[in-house]
Tab-separated table of C-alpha atoms and ligand atoms in Angstrom:
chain	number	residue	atom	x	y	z
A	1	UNK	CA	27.595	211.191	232.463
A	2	UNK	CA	30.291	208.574	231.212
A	3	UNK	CA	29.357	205.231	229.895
A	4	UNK	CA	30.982	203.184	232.502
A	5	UNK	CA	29.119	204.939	234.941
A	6	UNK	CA	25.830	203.399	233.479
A	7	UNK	CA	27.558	199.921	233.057
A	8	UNK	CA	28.791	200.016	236.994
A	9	UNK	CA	24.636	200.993	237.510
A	10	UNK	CA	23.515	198.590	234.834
A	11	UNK	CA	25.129	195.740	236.501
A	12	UNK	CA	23.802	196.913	240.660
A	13	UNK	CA	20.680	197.299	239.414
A	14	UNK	CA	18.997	195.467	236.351
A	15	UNK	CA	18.406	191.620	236.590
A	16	UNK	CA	21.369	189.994	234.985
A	17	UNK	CA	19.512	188.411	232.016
A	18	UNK	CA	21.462	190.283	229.450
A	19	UNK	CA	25.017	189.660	228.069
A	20	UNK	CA	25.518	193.038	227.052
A	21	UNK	CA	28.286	194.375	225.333
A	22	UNK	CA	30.449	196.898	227.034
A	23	UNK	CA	28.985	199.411	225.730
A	24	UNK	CA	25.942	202.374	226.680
A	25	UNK	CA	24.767	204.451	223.343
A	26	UNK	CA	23.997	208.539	223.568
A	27	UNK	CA	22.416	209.505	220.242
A	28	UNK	CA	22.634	208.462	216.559
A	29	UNK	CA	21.244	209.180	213.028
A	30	UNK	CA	20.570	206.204	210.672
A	31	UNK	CA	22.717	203.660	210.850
A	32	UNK	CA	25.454	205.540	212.595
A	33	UNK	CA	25.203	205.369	216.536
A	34	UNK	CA	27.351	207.639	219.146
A	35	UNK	CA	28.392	206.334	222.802
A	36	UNK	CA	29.193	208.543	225.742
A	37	UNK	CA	32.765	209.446	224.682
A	38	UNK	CA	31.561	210.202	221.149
A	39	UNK	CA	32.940	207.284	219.453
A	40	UNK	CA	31.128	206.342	216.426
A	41	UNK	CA	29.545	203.191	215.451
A	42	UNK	CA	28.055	201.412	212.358
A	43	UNK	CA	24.641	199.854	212.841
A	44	UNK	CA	24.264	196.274	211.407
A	45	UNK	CA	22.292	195.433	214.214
A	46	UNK	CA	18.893	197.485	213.864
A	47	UNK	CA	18.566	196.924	217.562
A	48	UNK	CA	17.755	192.904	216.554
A	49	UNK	CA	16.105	194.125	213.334
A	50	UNK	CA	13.876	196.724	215.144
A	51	UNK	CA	15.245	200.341	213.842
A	52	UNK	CA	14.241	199.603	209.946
A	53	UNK	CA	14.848	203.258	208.906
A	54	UNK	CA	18.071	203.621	211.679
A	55	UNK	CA	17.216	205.798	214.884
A	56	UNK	CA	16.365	209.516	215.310
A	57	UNK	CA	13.997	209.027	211.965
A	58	UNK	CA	12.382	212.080	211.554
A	59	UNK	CA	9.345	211.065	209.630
A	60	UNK	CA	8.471	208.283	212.697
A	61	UNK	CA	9.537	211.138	215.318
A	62	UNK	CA	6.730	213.713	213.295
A	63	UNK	CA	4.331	210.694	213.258
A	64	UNK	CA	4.719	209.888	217.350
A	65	UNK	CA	5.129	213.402	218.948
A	66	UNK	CA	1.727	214.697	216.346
A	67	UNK	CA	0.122	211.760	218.557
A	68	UNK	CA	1.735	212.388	221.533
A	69	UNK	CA	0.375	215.692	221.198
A	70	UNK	CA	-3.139	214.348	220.623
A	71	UNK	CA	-3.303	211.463	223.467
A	72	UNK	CA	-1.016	208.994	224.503
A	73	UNK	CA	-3.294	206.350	225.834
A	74	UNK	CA	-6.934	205.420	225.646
A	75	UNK	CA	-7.052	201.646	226.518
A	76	UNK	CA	-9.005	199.383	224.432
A	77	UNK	CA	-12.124	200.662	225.776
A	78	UNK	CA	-12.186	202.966	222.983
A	79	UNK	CA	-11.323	203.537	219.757
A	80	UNK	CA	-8.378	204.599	218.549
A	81	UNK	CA	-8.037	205.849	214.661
A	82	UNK	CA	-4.092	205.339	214.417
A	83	UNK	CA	-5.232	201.556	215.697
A	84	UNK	CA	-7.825	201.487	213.478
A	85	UNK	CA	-5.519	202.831	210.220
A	86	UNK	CA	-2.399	200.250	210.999
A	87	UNK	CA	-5.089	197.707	211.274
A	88	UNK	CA	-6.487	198.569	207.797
A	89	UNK	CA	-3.069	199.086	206.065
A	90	UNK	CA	-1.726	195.662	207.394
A	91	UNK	CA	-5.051	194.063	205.791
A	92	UNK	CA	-4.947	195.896	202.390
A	93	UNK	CA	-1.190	195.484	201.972
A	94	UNK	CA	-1.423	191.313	203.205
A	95	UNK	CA	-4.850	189.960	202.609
A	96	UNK	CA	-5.791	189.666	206.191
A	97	UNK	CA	-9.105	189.886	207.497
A	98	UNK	CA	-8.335	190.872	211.014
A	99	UNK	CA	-5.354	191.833	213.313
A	100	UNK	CA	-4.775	191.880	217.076
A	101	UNK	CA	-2.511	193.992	218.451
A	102	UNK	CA	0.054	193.197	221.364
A	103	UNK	CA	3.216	194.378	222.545
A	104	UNK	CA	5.711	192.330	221.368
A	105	UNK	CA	6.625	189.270	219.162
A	106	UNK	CA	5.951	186.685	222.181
A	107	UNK	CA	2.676	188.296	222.650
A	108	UNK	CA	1.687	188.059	218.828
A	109	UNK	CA	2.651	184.580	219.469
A	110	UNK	CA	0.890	183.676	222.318
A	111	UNK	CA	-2.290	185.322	220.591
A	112	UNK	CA	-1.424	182.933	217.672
A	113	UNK	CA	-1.668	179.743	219.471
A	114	UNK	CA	-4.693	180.923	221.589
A	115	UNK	CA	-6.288	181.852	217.423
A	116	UNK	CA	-5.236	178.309	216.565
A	117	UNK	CA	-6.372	176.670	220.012
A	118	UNK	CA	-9.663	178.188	219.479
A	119	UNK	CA	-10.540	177.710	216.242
A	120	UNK	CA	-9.237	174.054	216.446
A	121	UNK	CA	-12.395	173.422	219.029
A	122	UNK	CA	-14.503	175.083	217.126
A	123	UNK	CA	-13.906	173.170	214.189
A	124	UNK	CA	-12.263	169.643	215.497
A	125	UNK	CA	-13.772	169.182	218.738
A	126	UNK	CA	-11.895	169.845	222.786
A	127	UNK	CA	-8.668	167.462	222.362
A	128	UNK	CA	-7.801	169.377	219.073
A	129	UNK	CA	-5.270	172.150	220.546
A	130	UNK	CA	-1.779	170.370	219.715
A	131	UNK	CA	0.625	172.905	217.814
A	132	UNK	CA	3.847	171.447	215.628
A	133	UNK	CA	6.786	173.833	215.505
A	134	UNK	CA	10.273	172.869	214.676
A	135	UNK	CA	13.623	171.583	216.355
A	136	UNK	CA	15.620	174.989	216.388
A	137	UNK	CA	12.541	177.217	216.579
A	138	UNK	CA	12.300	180.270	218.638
A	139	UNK	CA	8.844	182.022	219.074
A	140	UNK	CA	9.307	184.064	222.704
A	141	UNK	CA	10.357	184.406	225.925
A	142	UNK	CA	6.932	183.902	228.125
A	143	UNK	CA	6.207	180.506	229.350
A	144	UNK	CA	4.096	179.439	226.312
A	145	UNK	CA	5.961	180.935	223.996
A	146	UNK	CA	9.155	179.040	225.211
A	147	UNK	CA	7.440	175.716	225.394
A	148	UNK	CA	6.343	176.360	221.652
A	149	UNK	CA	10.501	177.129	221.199
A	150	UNK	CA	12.044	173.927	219.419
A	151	UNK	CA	15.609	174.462	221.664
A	152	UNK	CA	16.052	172.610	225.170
A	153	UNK	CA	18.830	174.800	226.227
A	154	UNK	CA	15.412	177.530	226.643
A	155	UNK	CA	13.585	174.629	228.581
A	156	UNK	CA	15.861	175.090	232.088
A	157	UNK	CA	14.761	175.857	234.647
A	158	UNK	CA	10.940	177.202	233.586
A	159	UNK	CA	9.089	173.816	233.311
A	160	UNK	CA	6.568	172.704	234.228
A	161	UNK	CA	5.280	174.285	230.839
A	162	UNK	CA	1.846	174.681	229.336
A	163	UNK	CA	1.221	170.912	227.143
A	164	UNK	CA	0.731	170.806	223.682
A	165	UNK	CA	3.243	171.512	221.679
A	166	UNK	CA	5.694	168.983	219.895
A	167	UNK	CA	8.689	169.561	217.739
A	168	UNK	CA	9.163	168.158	214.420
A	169	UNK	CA	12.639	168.000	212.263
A	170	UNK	CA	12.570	170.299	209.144
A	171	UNK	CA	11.478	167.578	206.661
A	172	UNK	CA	8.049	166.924	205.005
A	173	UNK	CA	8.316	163.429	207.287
A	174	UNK	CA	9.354	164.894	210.355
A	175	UNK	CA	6.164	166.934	210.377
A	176	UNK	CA	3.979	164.939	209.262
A	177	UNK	CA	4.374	162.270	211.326
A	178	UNK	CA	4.473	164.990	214.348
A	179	UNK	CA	0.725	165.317	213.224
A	180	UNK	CA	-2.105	163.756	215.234
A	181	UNK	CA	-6.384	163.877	215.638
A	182	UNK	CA	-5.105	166.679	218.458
A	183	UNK	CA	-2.919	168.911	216.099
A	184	UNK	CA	-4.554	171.855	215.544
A	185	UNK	CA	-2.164	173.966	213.786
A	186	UNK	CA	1.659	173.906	212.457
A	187	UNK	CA	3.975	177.288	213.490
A	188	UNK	CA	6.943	178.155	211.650
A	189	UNK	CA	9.546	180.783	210.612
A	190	UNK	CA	10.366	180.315	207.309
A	191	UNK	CA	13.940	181.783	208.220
A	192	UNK	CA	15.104	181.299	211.739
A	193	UNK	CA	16.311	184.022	212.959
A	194	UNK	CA	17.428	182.991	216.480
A	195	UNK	CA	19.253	179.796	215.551
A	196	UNK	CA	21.575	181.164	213.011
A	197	UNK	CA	19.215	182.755	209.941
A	198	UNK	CA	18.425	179.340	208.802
A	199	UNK	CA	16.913	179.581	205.589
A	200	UNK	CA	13.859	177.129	205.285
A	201	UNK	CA	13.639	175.520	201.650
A	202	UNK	CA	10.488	176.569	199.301
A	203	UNK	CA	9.345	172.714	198.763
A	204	UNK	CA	9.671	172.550	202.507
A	205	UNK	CA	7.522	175.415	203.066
A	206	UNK	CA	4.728	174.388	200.391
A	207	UNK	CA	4.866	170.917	201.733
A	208	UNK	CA	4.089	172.515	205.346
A	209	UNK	CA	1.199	174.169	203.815
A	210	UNK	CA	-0.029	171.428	201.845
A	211	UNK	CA	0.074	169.333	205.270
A	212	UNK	CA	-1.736	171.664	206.631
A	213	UNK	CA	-4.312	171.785	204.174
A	214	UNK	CA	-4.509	168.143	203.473
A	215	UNK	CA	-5.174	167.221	207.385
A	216	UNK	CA	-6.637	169.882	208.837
A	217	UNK	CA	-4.408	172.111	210.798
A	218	UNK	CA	-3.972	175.931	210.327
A	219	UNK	CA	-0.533	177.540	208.692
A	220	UNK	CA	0.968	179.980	211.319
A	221	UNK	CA	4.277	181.791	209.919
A	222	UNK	CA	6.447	183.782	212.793
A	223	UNK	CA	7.696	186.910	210.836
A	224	UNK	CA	8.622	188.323	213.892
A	225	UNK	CA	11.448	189.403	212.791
A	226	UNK	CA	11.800	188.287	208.799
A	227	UNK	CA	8.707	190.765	208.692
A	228	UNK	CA	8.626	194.372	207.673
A	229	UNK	CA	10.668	194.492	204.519
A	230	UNK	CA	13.618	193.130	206.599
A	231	UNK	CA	13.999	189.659	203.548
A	232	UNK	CA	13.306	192.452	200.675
A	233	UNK	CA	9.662	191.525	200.674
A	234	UNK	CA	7.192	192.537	202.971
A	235	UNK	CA	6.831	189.269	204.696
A	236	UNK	CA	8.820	186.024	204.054
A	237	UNK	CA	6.029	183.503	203.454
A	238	UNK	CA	5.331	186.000	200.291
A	239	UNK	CA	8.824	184.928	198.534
A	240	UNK	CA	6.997	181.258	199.141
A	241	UNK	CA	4.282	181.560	197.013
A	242	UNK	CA	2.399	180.141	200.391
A	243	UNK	CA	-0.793	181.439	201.857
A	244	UNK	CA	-0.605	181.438	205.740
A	245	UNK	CA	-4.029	181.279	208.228
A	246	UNK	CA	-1.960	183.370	210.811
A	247	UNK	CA	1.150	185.309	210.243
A	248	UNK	CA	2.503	187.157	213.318
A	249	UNK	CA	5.039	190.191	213.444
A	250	UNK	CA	6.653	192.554	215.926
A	251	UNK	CA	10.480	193.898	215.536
A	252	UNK	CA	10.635	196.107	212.947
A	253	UNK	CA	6.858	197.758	212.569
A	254	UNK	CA	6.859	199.998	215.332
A	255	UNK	CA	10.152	201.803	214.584
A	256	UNK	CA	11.585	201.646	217.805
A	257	UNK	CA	8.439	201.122	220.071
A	258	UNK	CA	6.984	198.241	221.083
A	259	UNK	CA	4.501	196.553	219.258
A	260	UNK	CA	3.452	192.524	218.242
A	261	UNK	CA	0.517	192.233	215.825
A	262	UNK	CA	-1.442	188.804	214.638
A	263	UNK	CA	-2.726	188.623	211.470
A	264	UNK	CA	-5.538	186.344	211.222
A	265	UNK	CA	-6.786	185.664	207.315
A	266	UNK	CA	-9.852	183.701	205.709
A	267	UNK	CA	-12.565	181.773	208.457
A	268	UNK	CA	-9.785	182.462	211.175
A	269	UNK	CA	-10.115	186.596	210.978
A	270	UNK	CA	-13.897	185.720	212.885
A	271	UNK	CA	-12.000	183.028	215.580
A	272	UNK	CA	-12.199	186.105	218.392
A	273	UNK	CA	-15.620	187.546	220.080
A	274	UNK	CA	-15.442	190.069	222.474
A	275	UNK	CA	-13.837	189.276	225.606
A	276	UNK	CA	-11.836	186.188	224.157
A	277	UNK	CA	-8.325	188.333	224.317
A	278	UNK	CA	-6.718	191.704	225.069
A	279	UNK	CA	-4.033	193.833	226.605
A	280	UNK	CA	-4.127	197.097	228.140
A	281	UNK	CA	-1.265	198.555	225.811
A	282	UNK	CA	-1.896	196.350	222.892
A	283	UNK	CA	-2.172	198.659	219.792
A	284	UNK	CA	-1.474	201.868	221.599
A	285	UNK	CA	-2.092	204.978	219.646
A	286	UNK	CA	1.705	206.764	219.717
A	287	UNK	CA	2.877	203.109	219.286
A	288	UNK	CA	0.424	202.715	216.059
A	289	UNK	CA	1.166	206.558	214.940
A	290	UNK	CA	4.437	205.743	214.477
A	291	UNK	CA	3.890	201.947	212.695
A	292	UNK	CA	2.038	203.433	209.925
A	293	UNK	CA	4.912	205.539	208.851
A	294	UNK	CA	6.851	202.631	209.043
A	295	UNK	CA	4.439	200.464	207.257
A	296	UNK	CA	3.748	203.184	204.901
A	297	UNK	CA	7.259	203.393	203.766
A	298	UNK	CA	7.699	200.000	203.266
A	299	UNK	CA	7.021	199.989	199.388
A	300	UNK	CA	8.164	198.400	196.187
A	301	UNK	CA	11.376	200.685	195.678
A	302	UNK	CA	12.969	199.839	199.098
A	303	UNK	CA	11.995	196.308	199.164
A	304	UNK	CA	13.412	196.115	195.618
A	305	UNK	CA	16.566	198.026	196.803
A	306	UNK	CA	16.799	195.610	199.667
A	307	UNK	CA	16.990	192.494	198.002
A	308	UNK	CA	19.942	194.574	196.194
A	309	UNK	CA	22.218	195.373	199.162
A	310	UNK	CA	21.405	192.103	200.415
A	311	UNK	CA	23.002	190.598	197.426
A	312	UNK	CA	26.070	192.932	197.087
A	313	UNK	CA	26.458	192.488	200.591
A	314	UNK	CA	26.489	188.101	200.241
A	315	UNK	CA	28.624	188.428	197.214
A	316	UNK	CA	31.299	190.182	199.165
A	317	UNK	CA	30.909	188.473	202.284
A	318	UNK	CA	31.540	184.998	200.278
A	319	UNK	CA	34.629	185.953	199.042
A	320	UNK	CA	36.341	187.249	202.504
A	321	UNK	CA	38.789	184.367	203.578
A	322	UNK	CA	37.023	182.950	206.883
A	323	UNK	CA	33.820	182.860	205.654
A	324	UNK	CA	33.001	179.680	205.219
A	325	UNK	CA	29.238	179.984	204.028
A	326	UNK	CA	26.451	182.876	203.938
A	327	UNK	CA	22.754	182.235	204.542
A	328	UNK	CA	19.869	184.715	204.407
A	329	UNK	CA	17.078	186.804	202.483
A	330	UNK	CA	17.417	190.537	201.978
A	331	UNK	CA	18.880	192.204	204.866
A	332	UNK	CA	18.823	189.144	206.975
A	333	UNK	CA	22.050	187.882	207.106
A	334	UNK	CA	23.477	184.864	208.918
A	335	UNK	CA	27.768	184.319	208.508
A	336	UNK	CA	29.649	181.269	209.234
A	337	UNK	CA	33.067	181.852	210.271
A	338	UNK	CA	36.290	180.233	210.971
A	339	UNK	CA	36.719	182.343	214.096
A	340	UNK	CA	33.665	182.310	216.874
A	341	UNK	CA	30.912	184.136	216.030
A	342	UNK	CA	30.852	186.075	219.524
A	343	UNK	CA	35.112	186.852	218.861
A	344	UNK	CA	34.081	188.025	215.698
A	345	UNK	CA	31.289	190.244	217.172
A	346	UNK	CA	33.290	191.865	219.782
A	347	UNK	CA	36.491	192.355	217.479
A	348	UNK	CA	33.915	194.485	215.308
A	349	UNK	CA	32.703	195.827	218.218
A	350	UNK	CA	36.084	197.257	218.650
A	351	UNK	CA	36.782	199.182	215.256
A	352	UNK	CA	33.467	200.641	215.326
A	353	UNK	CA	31.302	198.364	213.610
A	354	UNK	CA	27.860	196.163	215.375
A	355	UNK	CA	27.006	193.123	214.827
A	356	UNK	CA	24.904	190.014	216.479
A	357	UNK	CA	25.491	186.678	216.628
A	358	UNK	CA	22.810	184.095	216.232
A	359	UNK	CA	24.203	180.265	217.725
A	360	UNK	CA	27.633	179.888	215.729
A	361	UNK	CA	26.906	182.680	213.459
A	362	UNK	CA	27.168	186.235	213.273
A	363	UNK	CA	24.045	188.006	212.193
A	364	UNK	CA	23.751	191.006	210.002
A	365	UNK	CA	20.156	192.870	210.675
A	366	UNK	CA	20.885	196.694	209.385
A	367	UNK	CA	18.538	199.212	208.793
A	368	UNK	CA	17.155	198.960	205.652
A	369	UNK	CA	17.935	202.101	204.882
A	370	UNK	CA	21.978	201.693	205.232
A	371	UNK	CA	23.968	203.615	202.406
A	372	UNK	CA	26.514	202.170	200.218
A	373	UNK	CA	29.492	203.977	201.927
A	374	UNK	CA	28.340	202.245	204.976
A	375	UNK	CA	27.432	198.639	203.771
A	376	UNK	CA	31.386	199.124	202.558
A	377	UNK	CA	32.553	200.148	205.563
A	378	UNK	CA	30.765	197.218	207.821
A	379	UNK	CA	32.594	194.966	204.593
A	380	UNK	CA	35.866	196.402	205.853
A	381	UNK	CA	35.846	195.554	209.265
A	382	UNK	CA	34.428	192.263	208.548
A	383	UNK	CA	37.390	191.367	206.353
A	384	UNK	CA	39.720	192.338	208.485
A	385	UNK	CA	38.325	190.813	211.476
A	386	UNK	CA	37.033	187.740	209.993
A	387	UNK	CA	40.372	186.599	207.856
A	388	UNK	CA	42.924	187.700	210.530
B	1	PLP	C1	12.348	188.076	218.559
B	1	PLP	C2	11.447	186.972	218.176
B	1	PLP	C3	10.331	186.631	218.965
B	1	PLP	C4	10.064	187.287	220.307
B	1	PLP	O1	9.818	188.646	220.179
B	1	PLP	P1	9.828	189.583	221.498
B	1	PLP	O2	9.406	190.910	220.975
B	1	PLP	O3	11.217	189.558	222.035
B	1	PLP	O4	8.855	188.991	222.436
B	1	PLP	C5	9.488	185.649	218.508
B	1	PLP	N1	9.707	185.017	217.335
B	1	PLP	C6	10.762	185.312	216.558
B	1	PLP	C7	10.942	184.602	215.258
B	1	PLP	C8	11.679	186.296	216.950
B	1	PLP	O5	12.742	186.570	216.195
């Protein structure tokens, strides 16, 4: 098996949605990843900030394979107790009352706006279901998911999309004057990941939540992927100060496997009766195994140590010639460069090193776990790629 034997199969036979880079992995430990002619990689991707400990963690492996060997599937018929125990330990460790569990980050979404949607007829009356998000926003891939996206260039094609959803610029006055009898709730990511790790300002934030408060919408934060440890705490909104009504996360809590969860906190945890939502894989119990030995791991000493390599790393970064600004929290890095962000990514590519690219930036998202020797190596590459 050679990689370009994939590739040739990749391209006959998978719909061409993905600009891949030339390039199929074999195996890996932590942060270091191995293609098919051995060649060895440094992981500042996380597979888009998914692999929090790196791959082949042997903790999560223990944690899926004992439930793997127990059962691998129930439905939500039944209970599940690895369900049941991620469930409790995202409460206890946020302040939620209840979670639902999907499969992904578009489908903790999409059970955020139906939560807001919901509980904004319950409270407000039929015409309240209007949700504010924000020019630049991205909050998934399905069709309601994409209309609640703040970028056009997503809007091709897909329309006619659901109504109810309007985008506001990322001032105090842009949203509030967005806000209507109808709105029912304001969604935000208090770092956008997607368009270039912006990083949203605290009285920004506050004032979204104050709005909120003050006319009678519900505070929705899409942690997504800032979630998990990823900014150094355990969600974003928490470096805020701000108390969200709905916080949604996917990326990095299942490890590796696919998971989306919705926090719902206060009055909202009671917004869902039976019958009101589901999914046949949602919370699955090798999928939730495997999240609470991520989740359980995610304590003070590696949060603290990630808000440390994130700052060695921005100090560093700063000074390379090329750079001409850094954004980000923690481990979630955004880099703007002289040279293209995609030249920049495949010249890294090259020497051994991965990176993303997030509109004209490239994006750091390593594991959270990355060593020193590493985090100096990925500095290495960068420099040379980035000033030459
Ligand atoms: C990745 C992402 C999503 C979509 O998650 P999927 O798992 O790809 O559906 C939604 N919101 C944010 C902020 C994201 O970064």
């Amino acid at each position: 098996m050679d990689g370009k034997y994939i590739i040739d199969e990749d391209k006959q036979f998978i719909a061409g949605t993905y600009a891949r880079f030339p390039v199929a992995f074999k195996e890996g430990k932590g942060c270091r990843l191995y293609d098919y002619d051995g060649k060895e990689y440094i992981d500042c991707g996380s597979g888009i900030a998914v692999n929090i400990f790196g791959v082949n963690d042997e903790e999560w492996k223990s944690a899926v394979i004992a439930q793997l060997n127990n059962i691998q599937h129930t439905s939500n018929l039944y209970y599940t107790e690895p369900q049941a125990r991620l469930a409790r330990m995202l409460c206890e460790k946020t302040g939620a009352g209840k979670v639902f569990f999907g499969n992904s980050g578009a489908e903790a979404n999409e059970c955020a706006i139906k939560a807001a949607r919901k509980y904004g007829e319950l409270h407000g009356g039929e015409h309240k279901k209007q949700i504010i998000t924000l020019k630049d926003s991205f909050h998934g891939r399905t069709i309601a998911t994409l209309a609640a996206t703040g970028q056009e260039s997503f809007h091709k094609y897909y329309g006619p999309f659901p109504e109810g959803f309007v985008y506001a610029e990322p001032t105090i006055e842009g949203v509030e004057s967005c806000f209507n009898e109808n709105t029912c709730a304001v969604m935000i990511e208090v770092i956008q990941g997607e368009s270039g790790v912006n990083v949203l300002g605290e009285d920004f934030v506050k004032g979204v939540e104050e709005l909120c408060r003050r006319l009678g919408a519900l505070f929705i934060c899409d942690e997504v992927q800032t979630g998990n440890g990823r900014t150094g705490h355990l969600y974003a909104y928490q470096a805020y100060g701000v108390k969200p009504d709905i916080v949604t996360t996917a990326k990095g809590l299942g490890g590796g496997l696919p998971i989306g969860a919705c926090m719902l906190f206060g009055d909202v945890a009671g917004v869902f009766g039976a019958g009101d939502h589901g999914s046949t894989f949602g919370g699955n119990p090798v999928v939730c195994a495997g999240a609470c030995s991520i989740l359980s791991r995610i304590d003070d000493k590696l949060l603290a140590s990630v808000r440390e390599k994130g700052k060695y790393f921005v100090e560093r970064l700063k000074k390379i010639n090329g750079v001409k600004s850094v954004s980000g929290m923690g481990l979630m890095i955004g880099i703007d460069t002289s040279k293209p962000a995609s030249l920049v990514a495949k010249e890294c590519l090259d020497k051994g090193l991965l990176v993303l690219t997030a509109h004209s930036r490239v994006r750091l998202l390593p594991p959270l776990t990355i060593g020193k020797e590493d985090i100096d190596f990925a500095l290495k590459i960068l420099n040379e790629v980035i000033s030459q």
